[in-house]
Structures are given as structure tokens and as C-alpha cells.
């Protein structure tokens, strides 16, 4: 069954194991805009009362508001009145929908997708689970063998995901090399705060709305502790929005300490070290790399997007930063993570290109420029064929040596640095001009 065509094996499975796409997690989602509007109202009220309000640059290049503990409590109290961070204002009157096996509430929009996954995809997973157990578990197969790679590309069964993510990623080795590190760093900084504390506090309360674990204080506390511990471990990165989603999903499968070392490994080993810094240089470089690969692997889509003057990074940057959490249905995201932890960062490029190739007909049919951008942001959420996506990623894109990705990163990095330097020069010139104009106005 290992070398068979994707989808060749079928068995029965209970419909109780339904899995859904998580709610929209785009960093500029409507829920965030609602949260922003809510904070603006509180900001105005605080100004009327004589409160001050500070701003500082955050990791994603945007200004984020920093709040005192009193301000945070005020927001929390108002959120409680409005229905809480994890529920819409209608949640008190609306009947909850069914949840999937991961504790996410199934949105009505994706019920048909879930039915399709139930009938066409999940029965195959049960059969693959038996193969995985027979080969991996009983024969103690090395995770670095060619056979292991084939099995992992077919999907790690849920009962084994935490174990093999932890082993394949290298996080287990980090934990063994640093016993007691996680509880120690928590103890050392217990009760302390740093420049990331307020933003972490705001984000943990709005991570995965509708997911049962994060509707409890215990679930939110776990997420807060892991993110805070990492911000103390690596001040150069601290905290960046999207880390809360990555950590939040990890905590659905493993312990706090394991999730911490997985996060360490992702940020410091699996991806370039400046992926989540305030400049996000690594992420910006990878968007240029992706553009070059799209030109080579899916030229028709590349030509179409260039003709429409679509900036690829506006679509795909969040795909990479959130490791496809806020892009694909959860079932597809988990399959991507299986191979990402096993084979490394090049998987992100393969999956992004596979999405473009899989949806090429629909992309090329877009004639309304005003709707094109929205379509490009939304179409991955309706991917109902995890096997098809992975098949295209690994069998229909040709050779994909990682050394080519490294060379392209080296090629584009100077360009990104120069563009950032030019932007900084223009910013300084603009500020100097404004200062001069103000000075002249005052003199007049």
C-alpha cells in the first residue's frame, strides 16, 4: 500500500471523526478589524479620562498598541459584555454548530467540504494507519529512511503525529540536550514582563476562536506561557504575530514543553533565522524566491499575475509565516506539517506552487480585477483533496533540490536589503522635510 497511487486504498470510517477548516485566521481578517475598532473606542474613552496611549513598532512592521494592565482589564471587561474574544456578538443567541475531532466548530460554509473529506479521504487514512503501525511502530523504522519518507508523505496518523513531528523535526534532540530548560526559564521570569508581554496577552485571547481548548483559561494559559518563554529565550525575535497560531496548533497535539521546543526548532532551524524578526528579511526573501520558482514551474499563472500586476507577497507571505494554518483546511495543513517537519523549508515552496498549479484553470479564468485579489486569498481554503495537493507538490513539479532554494535566497537577499535601505532613507528624508517645514511655519 505504500507505493500505491494516492487514494488507492479504501476502508470505512465513522462520520464522528469530522475535520473542518479552521476559522479564517488571516492576519487582516474581519475579526481583527472588529477588535481594532473596539480598541479604538476604548482609546477614545481613555483619552477623555486623561489616559495616555503608547505605540511601538512590532515584528510584522506595523504599529501595535501597548496597553497597561488596567487598559487590558478594561478591554477584557468590555469583551465580556460583548460576548468575549472567542465568540461573536451573536454567540449568546446562536446555536453552536458541531465540532470536529480537533475541537474546532464547523462553519456552515464548509459542511459540504467536510462531507467530501468524510467519504473520499478519511477512509484512506484509516487504511494508511494500519500500514504505518505495521512498518513504523512494529519494525522500528528509522525516520531518515526512504521508506519512512514515503510513509510520511502519505500522512502521519493522528495518534502518532505528536511523536513523529517531535522526532522528525529535531525538537526531541533539542529537549534532550537542554533538560529542564523550559520550566527553568518560566521560573526565572515568573511575574516579569518584557516589551512583548502586552501584545502576547492580546493575541492569546483571540487565537483560534471557536476552538474548545482556547475557550478555557487553562488552554489560554498554556499558549501564553509558551509564547512568553520564547520571547525571553530569543529577544531578537521576541514575539511575532503568526507565532500564536503555530504554537496554538502544536498545543492541540503535544505538551507545553514539547510545543516550546518545536517552536524553537521552527524559528531557529527549519526557517531562516530572520523570518520572524522585526525586519522579516527571511520571509521577504522567500517571496522573491517563490516568484522565481513560479516563473519556472507554473509559467502561465506567473504571466497572468504579472499582467494583472499582482504582488505575490501580498498573497503568499502569510502562507509561509503561518505555515499554511490560515490558508488551507486543517486536514491539508496537517499533511503539509507532516512533510515540513520531516523534509524542511523547501516543502513550503512545493505546496505553494502546487496550490497555484492545482487551481490554474480557476486563476486564469478570473476576469474581474477587483475580485482577483480576494479570490487569490480565499481559494486555498476550499482545497478538498489533500492527497491531490501533495501528489502535485512532490510528483508534478519536477526536480526540486534544496540547494537551488539556498542559491536563490543568496541571490535575492541583497536586493531585499537594498530595498529596505532605500525605504529607510526615504522615510528619514520625509521626516526631515516635515521637521523643516514645521520649523519654518513656527518662525513665520
GROMACS .gro file of C-alpha atoms in nm, residues 298-308 356-357 359-368 372 375-376:
model
   26
  298UNK     CA    1   0.386   2.734  -1.345
  299UNK     CA    2   0.469   2.997  -1.610
  300UNK     CA    3   0.112   3.057  -1.725
  301UNK     CA    4  -0.001   3.160  -1.375
  302UNK     CA    5   0.314   3.368  -1.330
  303UNK     CA    6   0.249   3.557  -1.657
  304UNK     CA    7  -0.116   3.611  -1.565
  305UNK     CA    8  -0.036   3.753  -1.221
  306UNK     CA    9   0.232   3.981  -1.363
  307UNK     CA   10  -0.010   4.103  -1.629
  308UNK     CA   11  -0.262   4.182  -1.358
  356UNK     CA   12  -0.111   2.751  -0.796
  357UNK     CA   13  -0.084   2.457  -1.035
  359UNK     CA   14  -0.601   2.592  -0.928
  360UNK     CA   15  -0.450   2.718  -1.255
  361UNK     CA   16  -0.776   2.694  -1.458
  362UNK     CA   17  -0.972   2.891  -1.198
  363UNK     CA   18  -0.699   3.153  -1.160
  364UNK     CA   19  -0.669   3.211  -1.535
  365UNK     CA   20  -1.046   3.248  -1.567
  366UNK     CA   21  -1.057   3.547  -1.332
  367UNK     CA   22  -1.159   3.846  -1.543
  368UNK     CA   23  -1.271   4.089  -1.275
  372UNK     CA   24  -0.899   3.874  -0.827
  375UNK     CA   25  -1.012   3.510  -0.494
  376UNK     CA   26  -0.637   3.452  -0.457
   0.00000   0.00000   0.00000
